[in-house]
Amino acid sequence: MAFISIRNLKKYYEMGTVTVKALDGVDLDLEHRSMAVVMGPSGSGKSTLLHLLGGLDRPTAGEIHVNGGELTHMDENDLAVFRRETVGFVFQAFNLIETLTAVENVGLPMRFMNIPKKLRHEKAMHYMEEVGIADRADHRPSELSGGQQQRVAIARALVNEPTMILADEPTGNLDSTSGWSIMEILAQLNQSGRTVLIVTHDPRIGQFTDHIIHILDGVIVPELTDQLLEQFSSQG
Amino acid sequence: MKLRELTSLIFLNLNRRKGRVLLTAIGVVIGTAAIVVLVSLAQGLQKNANEQFGNIAELSRVNVSPNWERAMEAMESGPGGMPSGEMPQPDPITPAAIEAFAAIPGVSAVIPRASVMGGTVMKYGNLEAYAYIIGVGTDDFSILNYPMKSGVADLKKGELILGEEVLKQFYNPSMRPGQEPPPPPELQDQTINLEVTKWTVDENGNGIETKKVLRMKVVGIIQASRSEADYAVYMSLDQVLDLNAWVNGRRFDPNKDGFEMAMVIVEDRSMALDVANQINEMGFMAYTPQEFIEGVNSFYVVLQVIFGGVGGVALLVAAIGIANTMTMAILERTREIGLMKALGATNKDVLSMFLGEAAGIGFIGGVGGIFLSLLIGELINIFGNVYFSSQTTSMYGGGGGGISVDMPLWLIVFALLFSTMIGLVSGLYPALRAASLVPVRALKYE
């Protein structure tokens, strides 16, 4: 079985009387140390796929195997441990805590692992160096640019040494130059042995990998043709 | 998450919302202070009242006399109505009865006592005073637990132990009006004359007054303690019984006549009521001041509950304040909760964090409340005493009494635990809500 193996994944939301099918039967295999980009227009279900894969939400039906474990069978506690040990999240809005300094933000996940303060600081500094933001360690998020904040967030995603990085529109809030350098960092992380899955609607990001997954209306499609996109927008 | 990490996170979160935490805590401060001050006020009042009850020694004592009331009832309801005008006789306190009292568990000693049936006057130089004589059936006066001002607590035939107030009763009978009264005499180790008077009737129906003078040595003075002993003159029981034999013209028979009274000393004052009840069941009349004190104490317990309840209302309002603050915090920090969960925080971690914050607010309020109540307590003690001592000295001649706050350590510890508990309980619902948030929804929350 592949490192990531998704079978017939469905996620339905009840919106009043209407059922929204965010994912409607997705099958996907991803090898260990691979890098994949999930592309699709907004509302296509690509973020939902990433959230389910990261154990942030539960599917309506289907199976998600990651590294031999089955997410849908895990209880809340196991899911928390899974998120803590296997996944590193990178968000569009960075989600840094304003009152903490950069290095404290990076060290936050280690607090849930009972890592002592000194080691926490050392590890946080190590990963901040890896993403080239170590010189801003004692600044608060409000004193950092968007690109710098995203680097801090990436360092935070790395501190627990996850095997899988899940990035949800990591460049969405950034100008193109910062966005490009963030993508370079993510590609670098993949080359150093981590499985990286990026959700985006930015077509330029496709340049960083051969493995592009197109998603539309909750299903994986071979290619996003203009015809398909037209069909999609006319529905919306 | 380990406790150390948890506390550091809780502290971090409380610290970043200082203003709101303090405002919420003020409610707890007021509630805690209200409870602590009011309960300690009730405690102080109770303590003061208890001090007025006099000597502790008498609280662990049961006084037993023959049950005249029961004898009267028995006679009235008897089959023959009033038989031949004879006085009804209750069960006498015989040596056998005394042994029975002594056998009751918790009784440490039983001392028979008697008073002199004639007139008794003490004379010392040109001073004299009426003597309220109590004959006690023991050599070892210390059994009665009275604090001695001077001398020894040991009483033999020919010796007296006086209450401190007795000294002030001495007066000069030949003093002219306007003359300065003499100071109380120093009687410790002095010998005084005890003049006993009996009245008899001769064959012609004329009253005859006969006097007998005893030379008595004062061996001890009992310190004044607002008790019966303050005004009493203690003498050995045998000597009192000899005097009574002289007054009555016949020997005393303890088995037939019985003692006038018996003092039953119990090991612990809490047992006094129980012992008194058992003696009553034996057909005697037992009385202990404990009965009265327990009544008064139960009043103060009620007072404490009412006062505590008033403070409790304030604390309840504070608890709602904490719940409100925590609920608001969760709304504001929904995204953050989502983030924490994405970073690997378990539901339990989130729950403990929010519970800890709520308990922290309660604890901060509790600490503040204790400081506030210590301050208020001091103020009440200072101003209350100044005011009341000016009121009471003129009325009773003595200081003391008045109003005071008694803040025991247990109350402080209790207040701190209780306010923390209040925080914890009010944080329970918001914390459960935070813990059960679905991470992805929390992350999307704007």
XYZ file of C-alpha atoms in Angstrom:
682
model
C 0.000 0.000 0.000
C 1.161 3.499 -0.808
C 2.230 5.937 1.939
C -1.044 7.786 1.483
C -3.974 5.781 0.191
C -7.445 7.297 -0.083
C -10.416 5.174 -1.117
C -13.890 6.365 -2.141
C -13.643 9.411 0.160
C -16.856 11.354 0.615
C -17.650 14.427 2.629
C -21.148 15.825 2.626
C -22.314 18.913 4.472
C -25.907 19.556 5.398
C -26.691 23.198 4.671
C -30.264 23.546 5.801
C -32.200 21.263 3.483
C -29.483 21.105 0.829
C -26.692 18.537 0.937
C -23.410 19.928 -0.313
C -21.092 17.257 -1.645
C -17.643 18.689 -0.961
C -16.012 15.380 -1.837
C -17.902 12.733 -3.687
C -15.807 9.592 -4.054
C -12.115 10.409 -4.254
C -9.429 7.771 -4.757
C -5.820 8.836 -4.413
C -2.415 7.237 -3.824
C 0.702 9.151 -2.910
C 4.145 7.645 -2.450
C 6.404 8.447 0.451
C 8.665 11.497 -0.159
C 6.559 12.605 -3.101
C 5.352 16.139 -3.728
C 1.880 16.735 -5.078
C -0.171 19.833 -5.825
C -3.950 19.742 -5.641
C -5.491 22.268 -7.970
C -9.018 23.347 -8.522
C -11.227 26.403 -8.370
C -12.478 27.545 -4.993
C -15.338 25.393 -3.728
C -14.056 22.370 -5.636
C -13.337 20.396 -2.465
C -9.537 20.581 -2.520
C -9.229 22.088 0.969
C -11.688 19.529 2.310
C -9.444 16.783 0.936
C -6.458 18.287 2.732
C -8.364 18.686 6.029
C -9.549 15.084 5.950
C -6.071 13.856 5.113
C -4.642 15.862 8.022
C -7.211 14.522 10.491
C -8.792 17.923 11.081
C -12.227 16.665 10.092
C -13.998 13.349 9.624
C -15.299 12.062 6.286
C -18.877 11.016 5.634
C -17.621 7.803 4.045
C -14.459 6.217 2.691
C -11.022 5.300 3.948
C -7.854 7.288 4.536
C -4.683 5.290 5.121
C -1.576 7.196 6.076
C 1.621 5.276 6.774
C -0.374 2.143 7.517
C -2.844 3.813 9.893
C -6.547 4.228 9.167
C -7.760 7.704 10.144
C -11.479 6.992 10.143
C -11.003 4.347 12.833
C -9.101 6.660 15.181
C -10.706 8.308 18.205
C -10.231 12.006 18.967
C -7.158 11.388 21.041
C -5.436 9.197 18.428
C -6.244 11.813 15.793
C -4.585 14.489 17.938
C -1.508 12.289 18.271
C -1.578 11.665 14.501
C -1.711 15.415 13.806
C 1.048 16.024 16.299
C 3.454 13.358 15.110
C 2.753 12.787 11.435
C 1.439 16.046 10.007
C 2.835 19.551 9.697
C 0.226 22.104 8.656
C 0.869 25.327 6.749
C -2.112 27.658 6.444
C -2.993 30.460 4.072
C -3.527 32.877 6.967
C -0.320 31.750 8.780
C -2.270 31.382 12.068
C 0.499 32.636 14.300
C -0.341 33.688 17.854
C 0.064 37.445 18.079
C 1.235 37.575 21.683
C 4.042 35.083 21.179
C 7.376 35.823 19.538
C 8.338 33.995 16.363
C 10.480 31.459 18.190
C 7.732 30.872 20.774
C 5.234 30.302 17.974
C 7.550 27.762 16.405
C 7.976 26.035 19.773
C 4.228 25.832 20.457
C 3.605 22.289 19.075
C 6.385 20.934 21.298
C 4.502 22.102 24.388
C 1.938 19.396 23.691
C 4.755 16.859 23.571
C 6.261 17.800 26.929
C 9.584 18.836 25.427
C 11.554 20.902 27.959
C 11.891 24.620 27.366
C 15.593 24.635 26.536
C 15.376 21.864 23.960
C 12.251 23.503 22.579
C 14.170 26.698 21.964
C 17.095 24.870 20.368
C 14.884 22.904 18.007
C 12.798 25.952 17.126
C 15.962 27.904 16.280
C 17.250 24.996 14.201
C 14.155 24.911 11.983
C 13.988 28.700 11.796
C 17.500 28.582 10.396
C 16.422 25.954 7.890
C 13.734 28.287 6.510
C 15.980 31.340 6.822
C 14.096 33.316 9.466
C 16.345 32.770 12.503
C 17.353 36.437 12.613
C 13.706 37.427 13.359
C 13.275 34.914 16.194
C 12.404 37.435 18.890
C 9.969 39.477 16.821
C 6.241 39.241 17.168
C 4.141 38.317 14.110
C 2.943 41.914 13.715
C 6.560 42.967 13.193
C 7.079 40.507 10.344
C 6.146 40.658 6.663
C 3.721 38.114 5.217
C 6.540 36.076 3.686
C 8.421 36.079 6.974
C 5.308 35.041 8.875
C 4.777 32.131 6.504
C 8.368 31.029 7.043
C 7.750 31.057 10.787
C 4.624 28.990 10.194
C 6.584 26.505 8.098
C 9.241 26.220 10.795
C 6.400 25.546 13.251
C 5.102 22.792 10.945
C 8.556 21.199 10.972
C 9.474 21.142 14.651
C 7.722 17.885 15.452
C 9.552 16.235 12.542
C 6.444 15.171 10.632
C 6.664 12.833 7.651
C 3.979 14.787 5.812
C 3.578 18.526 5.196
C 0.082 19.715 4.279
C -0.064 23.262 2.940
C -3.397 24.957 2.346
C -2.912 27.845 -0.114
C 0.467 28.706 1.418
C 1.056 31.524 -1.057
C -2.496 32.810 -1.088
C -1.832 35.814 1.143
C 1.572 36.651 -0.295
C 2.913 38.738 -3.158
C 4.409 36.763 -6.003
C 8.062 37.128 -4.944
C 7.443 35.956 -1.353
C 5.104 33.274 -2.658
C 7.819 31.992 -4.969
C 10.381 31.745 -2.187
C 7.878 29.943 0.042
C 7.321 27.446 -2.748
C 11.075 27.004 -3.037
C 11.256 26.223 0.645
C 8.464 23.657 0.356
C 10.215 22.035 -2.613
C 13.404 21.970 -0.573
C 11.571 20.201 2.252
C 10.379 17.568 -0.189
C 13.919 17.033 -1.451
C 15.098 16.481 2.104
C 12.696 13.561 2.404
C 9.262 14.805 3.412
C 5.998 14.086 1.678
C 4.499 17.428 0.674
C 0.928 18.062 -0.427
C -0.009 21.582 -1.474
C -3.498 22.835 -2.168
C -3.652 25.872 -4.411
C -5.435 27.508 -7.247
C -2.258 29.251 -8.390
C -1.292 27.516 -11.681
C 2.376 28.640 -11.404
C 2.882 26.248 -8.516
C 2.493 23.374 -10.949
C 6.067 24.076 -12.038
C 7.385 22.609 -8.782
C 6.130 19.077 -9.341
C 5.066 16.538 -11.933
C 2.309 15.276 -9.732
C -0.668 17.558 -10.143
C -4.090 16.445 -8.979
C -7.027 18.282 -10.510
C -10.197 18.358 -8.539
C -13.594 19.680 -9.529
C -16.997 19.295 -7.910
C -15.600 16.932 -5.341
C -14.102 14.458 -7.788
C -10.651 14.057 -9.292
C -10.528 14.859 -12.984
C -7.657 14.138 -15.408
C -7.288 17.730 -16.493
C -9.090 20.991 -15.906
C -10.184 21.794 -19.435
C -11.829 25.092 -20.195
C -14.954 23.175 -21.003
C -15.059 21.625 -17.551
C -14.381 24.938 -15.820
C -17.169 26.609 -17.762
C -19.504 23.819 -16.760
C -18.420 24.299 -13.129
C -18.919 28.043 -13.048
C -22.326 27.809 -14.744
C -23.416 25.496 -11.921
C -22.135 27.850 -9.261
C 0.540 17.910 28.471
C 2.501 18.055 31.690
C 1.317 20.214 34.549
C 4.279 22.546 34.170
C 3.610 23.162 30.486
C -0.065 23.547 31.230
C 0.486 26.130 33.964
C 2.898 28.069 31.796
C 0.320 28.163 28.954
C -2.463 29.141 31.360
C -0.329 31.893 32.798
C 0.509 33.074 29.291
C -3.158 33.246 28.330
C -4.229 35.008 31.531
C -1.370 37.437 31.183
C -2.338 38.547 27.693
C -5.840 39.563 28.790
C -4.838 41.234 32.029
C -7.572 43.857 32.064
C -10.422 41.475 31.557
C -8.999 38.865 33.919
C -8.677 41.476 36.664
C -12.176 42.849 36.098
C -13.611 39.347 36.291
C -11.508 38.552 39.321
C -12.841 41.620 41.148
C -16.205 39.880 41.341
C -14.520 36.929 43.017
C -12.543 39.281 45.272
C -15.760 40.840 46.541
C -17.521 37.509 46.930
C -14.621 35.885 48.759
C -14.085 38.901 50.989
C -17.804 38.991 51.827
C -17.781 35.345 52.867
C -14.530 35.529 54.808
C -15.352 38.781 56.610
C -18.913 37.846 57.476
C -18.073 34.338 58.633
C -15.127 35.544 60.696
C -17.310 38.274 62.139
C -19.785 35.628 63.263
C -16.838 33.608 64.613
C -15.528 36.624 66.487
C -18.943 37.333 67.984
C -19.264 33.731 69.056
C -15.805 33.743 70.614
C -16.595 36.924 72.510
C -19.867 35.480 73.716
C -18.117 32.324 74.872
C -15.589 34.379 76.796
C -18.455 35.982 78.669
C -19.608 32.554 79.795
C -16.851 32.517 82.317
C -14.427 29.966 83.475
C -13.728 27.088 81.158
C -13.389 24.865 84.214
C -17.068 25.203 84.994
C -17.988 24.210 81.463
C -16.617 20.757 82.050
C -18.669 20.342 85.172
C -22.112 18.977 85.897
C -23.752 20.113 89.127
C -26.088 17.514 90.611
C -28.708 18.140 93.280
C -31.555 16.011 94.574
C -34.555 16.220 92.277
C -37.070 18.161 94.387
C -39.289 18.791 91.419
C -39.732 15.104 90.764
C -40.389 14.409 94.436
C -43.125 17.047 94.469
C -44.776 15.589 91.382
C -44.588 12.085 92.786
C -46.295 13.271 95.948
C -49.075 15.149 94.168
C -49.903 12.278 91.889
C -49.578 9.751 94.710
C -52.650 7.639 95.533
C -53.340 9.099 98.986
C -52.971 12.747 98.042
C -51.012 14.693 100.704
C -50.002 12.122 103.325
C -49.887 13.589 106.870
C -48.349 16.919 105.812
C -44.913 15.423 105.493
C -42.378 17.071 103.165
C -41.747 14.911 100.098
C -38.226 13.501 100.025
C -36.293 13.091 96.762
C -33.576 10.484 96.316
C -30.627 11.634 98.459
C -27.121 11.977 96.978
C -25.620 9.148 99.002
C -22.052 7.836 98.725
C -23.570 5.023 96.638
C -25.070 7.563 94.231
C -21.712 9.326 94.012
C -20.073 6.041 93.112
C -22.690 5.560 90.413
C -21.922 9.020 88.971
C -18.223 8.251 89.000
C -18.859 5.071 87.022
C -20.349 7.001 84.063
C -17.867 6.994 81.169
C -16.117 10.338 80.767
C -16.417 11.301 84.431
C -13.047 12.047 85.996
C -14.130 12.954 89.528
C -17.214 13.418 91.686
C -16.962 15.819 94.604
C -19.787 16.162 97.130
C -20.377 19.659 98.449
C -22.364 21.356 101.188
C -23.019 24.813 102.555
C -23.091 25.959 106.150
C -26.632 26.100 107.526
C -25.927 28.918 109.942
C -24.878 32.536 109.471
C -21.248 32.965 108.487
C -19.152 36.112 108.767
C -15.409 36.464 108.268
C -13.533 38.928 110.470
C -10.049 40.260 109.886
C -8.842 43.102 112.045
C -11.580 45.716 111.981
C -12.909 44.419 108.656
C -15.635 41.886 108.096
C -17.443 40.198 105.214
C -20.261 37.735 104.692
C -18.932 34.321 103.678
C -20.623 32.199 101.032
C -19.088 28.937 102.160
C -18.826 25.900 99.976
C -17.542 22.753 101.594
C -15.811 20.549 99.043
C -15.202 16.855 99.615
C -11.621 16.802 98.398
C -8.183 17.749 99.676
C -6.947 18.249 96.149
C -8.583 21.520 95.162
C -6.844 21.459 91.769
C -9.426 18.899 90.573
C -11.805 21.837 90.183
C -9.384 23.422 87.705
C -9.701 26.959 89.016
C -6.751 29.200 88.159
C -4.958 30.166 91.374
C -3.904 33.750 91.876
C -1.704 32.869 94.827
C -1.153 30.116 97.361
C -1.834 26.432 96.943
C -4.744 24.434 95.552
C -4.779 22.175 98.549
C -7.430 22.308 101.256
C -7.311 20.801 104.726
C -9.368 21.191 107.827
C -8.879 24.699 109.287
C -7.978 26.184 105.943
C -9.821 28.397 103.438
C -9.444 29.155 99.743
C -11.063 32.438 98.718
C -12.309 33.755 95.428
C -10.583 36.976 94.395
C -13.785 39.030 94.568
C -14.326 37.988 98.183
C -11.448 40.259 99.216
C -13.346 43.242 97.844
C -16.367 42.366 100.009
C -14.541 43.239 103.231
C -15.799 46.436 104.813
C -15.388 48.310 108.049
C -18.737 48.142 109.932
C -17.827 51.104 112.135
C -16.949 53.314 109.204
C -18.470 56.793 109.320
C -20.302 58.153 106.281
C -17.999 60.009 103.904
C -14.978 58.071 105.062
C -12.802 56.521 102.399
C -13.520 52.739 102.256
C -10.494 50.624 103.147
C -8.555 48.828 100.386
C -9.178 45.053 100.047
C -7.040 43.207 102.622
C -4.104 41.000 101.652
C -5.290 37.696 103.085
C -2.923 35.171 101.545
C -1.398 33.094 104.411
C -3.258 35.213 106.971
C -5.414 33.767 109.707
C -8.945 35.099 109.957
C -11.863 34.492 112.298
C -14.905 32.712 110.922
C -17.935 33.464 113.045
C -20.786 30.944 112.719
C -24.155 31.813 114.240
C -27.044 29.451 115.076
C -30.482 30.320 116.342
C -32.386 28.020 118.660
C -35.523 28.326 120.735
C -35.519 27.700 124.499
C -38.326 26.051 126.432
C -40.030 29.457 126.891
C -40.126 30.078 123.152
C -37.396 32.733 123.226
C -34.892 32.778 120.418
C -31.307 32.197 121.444
C -28.399 33.268 119.295
C -25.234 31.208 119.744
C -21.932 32.085 118.107
C -18.926 29.931 117.428
C -15.599 31.322 116.212
C -13.162 29.274 114.140
C -9.583 30.315 113.427
C -9.035 29.672 109.730
C -5.905 30.075 107.610
C -6.244 31.418 104.058
C -4.054 29.116 101.949
C -5.023 30.222 98.477
C -6.754 32.904 96.404
C -8.579 31.947 93.184
C -8.098 34.268 90.268
C -11.289 36.020 89.182
C -12.713 34.317 86.118
C -16.397 35.293 86.035
C -17.335 32.058 87.702
C -19.083 30.941 90.868
C -15.675 30.705 92.558
C -15.108 34.466 92.364
C -17.385 35.085 95.366
C -17.006 31.743 97.137
C -15.156 30.696 100.272
C -14.002 27.092 100.052
C -13.618 24.929 103.089
C -13.179 21.236 103.687
C -16.445 19.291 103.527
C -15.815 17.541 106.846
C -15.488 20.832 108.658
C -18.706 22.147 107.076
C -20.536 18.960 108.066
C -19.193 19.332 111.648
C -20.499 22.899 111.724
C -23.886 21.782 110.412
C -24.012 19.078 113.096
C -23.429 21.791 115.665
C -26.111 24.030 114.074
C -28.699 21.247 113.771
C -27.808 19.478 116.996
C -27.457 16.078 115.334
C -24.848 14.145 113.354
C -25.019 14.065 109.594
C -25.651 10.659 108.073
C -24.576 10.665 104.407
C -26.450 7.442 103.653
C -29.735 8.811 104.964
C -29.534 12.565 104.522
C -27.445 12.594 101.371
C -25.207 15.437 100.247
C -26.616 18.798 99.353
C -24.960 18.745 95.975
C -22.315 16.939 93.952
C -19.929 18.369 91.414
C -19.289 15.886 88.589
C -16.136 16.745 86.671
C -15.977 15.402 83.111
C -12.827 14.771 81.111
C -13.907 16.936 78.210
C -16.481 19.713 78.104
C -18.092 18.166 75.050
C -19.144 15.236 77.241
C -20.838 17.393 79.868
C -24.274 17.333 78.235
C -24.256 13.598 77.775
C -23.198 12.975 81.372
C -25.863 15.387 82.623
C -28.530 13.501 80.668
C -27.445 10.182 82.156
C -27.557 11.575 85.686
C -31.013 13.026 85.045
C -32.167 9.581 84.004
C -30.931 8.258 87.334
C -33.509 10.491 89.019
C -31.332 13.436 90.028
C -31.270 16.998 88.821
C -28.152 17.670 86.795
C -27.290 20.988 85.307
C -24.394 22.040 83.114
C -23.700 25.474 81.651
C -22.912 23.584 78.464
C -26.664 23.329 77.817
C -26.930 27.063 77.589
C -23.729 27.462 75.645
C -24.784 24.913 73.054
C -27.974 26.842 72.513
C -26.028 30.057 72.060
C -23.500 28.330 69.807
C -26.159 26.910 67.554
C -27.439 30.452 67.158
C -23.996 31.524 65.986
C -23.796 28.599 63.586
C -27.058 29.802 62.056
C -25.604 33.305 61.942
C -22.509 31.986 60.167
C -24.618 30.135 57.631
C -26.713 33.240 56.942
C -23.637 35.470 56.687
C -21.891 32.876 54.526
C -24.993 32.723 52.341
C -24.931 36.477 51.787
C -21.311 36.202 50.695
C -22.251 33.160 48.653
C -24.678 35.228 46.588
C -21.872 37.660 45.768
C -19.673 34.733 44.792
C -22.429 33.245 42.628
C -22.620 36.496 40.687
C -18.842 36.368 40.332
C -19.078 32.790 39.060
C -21.460 33.899 36.318
C -18.937 36.612 35.478
C -16.200 34.012 35.067
C -18.426 31.840 32.887
C -19.199 34.879 30.751
C -15.559 35.880 30.405
C -14.541 32.361 29.472
C -17.354 32.034 26.928
C -16.243 35.298 25.346
C -12.649 34.108 25.352
C -13.638 30.986 23.483
C -15.484 32.973 20.836
C -12.468 35.204 20.395
C -10.011 32.383 20.362
C -11.915 29.852 18.274
C -9.304 29.994 15.525
C -6.575 29.605 18.077
C -8.263 26.539 19.532
C -8.428 25.110 16.011
C -4.759 25.875 15.546
C -3.799 24.249 18.844
C -5.659 21.134 17.801
C -4.020 21.148 14.353
C -0.660 21.369 16.106
C -1.493 18.282 18.109
C -3.319 19.436 21.229
C -5.748 16.763 22.424
C -9.275 17.570 23.575
C -8.027 16.999 27.096
C -5.232 19.546 26.586
C -7.725 22.185 25.429
C -10.129 21.314 28.237
C -7.437 21.548 30.903
C -6.182 24.809 29.453
C -9.540 26.553 29.617
C -10.469 25.002 32.961
C -7.103 26.128 34.251
C -7.692 29.675 33.066
C -11.085 29.800 34.751
C -9.663 28.313 37.945
C -6.806 30.813 37.673
C -9.260 33.720 37.628
C -10.989 32.198 40.653
C -7.659 31.760 42.423
C -6.512 35.316 41.691
C -9.873 36.575 42.962
C -9.539 34.367 46.048
C -6.090 35.720 46.880
C -7.343 39.284 46.381
C -10.405 38.519 48.472
C -8.303 37.200 51.334
C -6.099 40.289 51.344
C -9.170 42.505 51.223
C -10.803 40.640 54.082
C -7.635 40.747 56.193
C -7.674 44.513 55.696
C -11.383 44.857 56.510
C -10.950 42.541 59.495
C -8.153 44.722 60.873
C -10.272 47.846 60.411
C -13.260 46.278 62.161
C -11.058 45.158 65.021
C -9.512 48.583 65.446
C -12.635 50.718 65.087
C -15.003 48.163 66.556
C -12.937 47.836 69.707
C -12.497 51.573 70.131
C -16.225 52.122 69.795
C -17.412 49.220 71.883
C -14.904 49.542 74.672
C -16.099 53.119 75.137
C -19.622 51.704 75.348
C -19.045 48.765 77.650
C -16.578 50.054 80.208
C -19.118 52.479 81.597
C -21.803 49.801 81.792
C -20.012 46.771 83.160
C -16.895 48.238 84.624
C -14.719 45.816 82.684
C -13.182 46.034 79.225
C -13.361 43.144 76.824
C -16.491 42.132 74.990
C -17.407 44.227 72.015
C -17.047 43.350 68.421
C -14.105 41.591 66.847
C -13.269 39.533 63.803
C -11.726 36.134 64.283
C -10.250 34.861 61.031
C -9.108 31.278 61.503
C -6.582 29.738 59.114
C -9.034 27.091 57.961
C -11.366 29.819 56.726
C -8.595 31.399 54.657
C -7.568 28.072 53.161
C -11.197 27.201 52.551
C -11.860 30.556 50.857
C -8.905 30.062 48.528
C -9.943 26.521 47.595
C -13.563 27.538 47.272
C -12.911 30.497 44.976
C -10.668 28.314 42.805
C -13.398 25.690 42.736
C -15.949 28.330 41.740
C -13.670 29.319 38.862
C -13.277 25.703 37.840
C -16.992 24.994 37.917
C -17.913 28.158 36.011
C -15.265 27.327 33.433
C -16.575 23.807 32.951
C -19.199 24.547 30.310
C -17.079 26.964 28.226
C -14.080 24.621 28.461
C -16.122 21.614 27.341
C -17.351 23.661 24.404
C -13.803 24.636 23.499
C -12.564 21.067 23.776
C -15.272 19.659 21.547
C -14.762 22.148 18.704
C -14.110 20.429 15.379
C -10.635 21.701 14.458
C -11.386 22.479 10.839
C -14.455 24.547 11.707
C -12.552 26.380 14.398
C -9.791 27.165 11.906
C -12.265 28.527 9.368
C -14.028 30.629 12.025
C -13.782 34.363 11.457
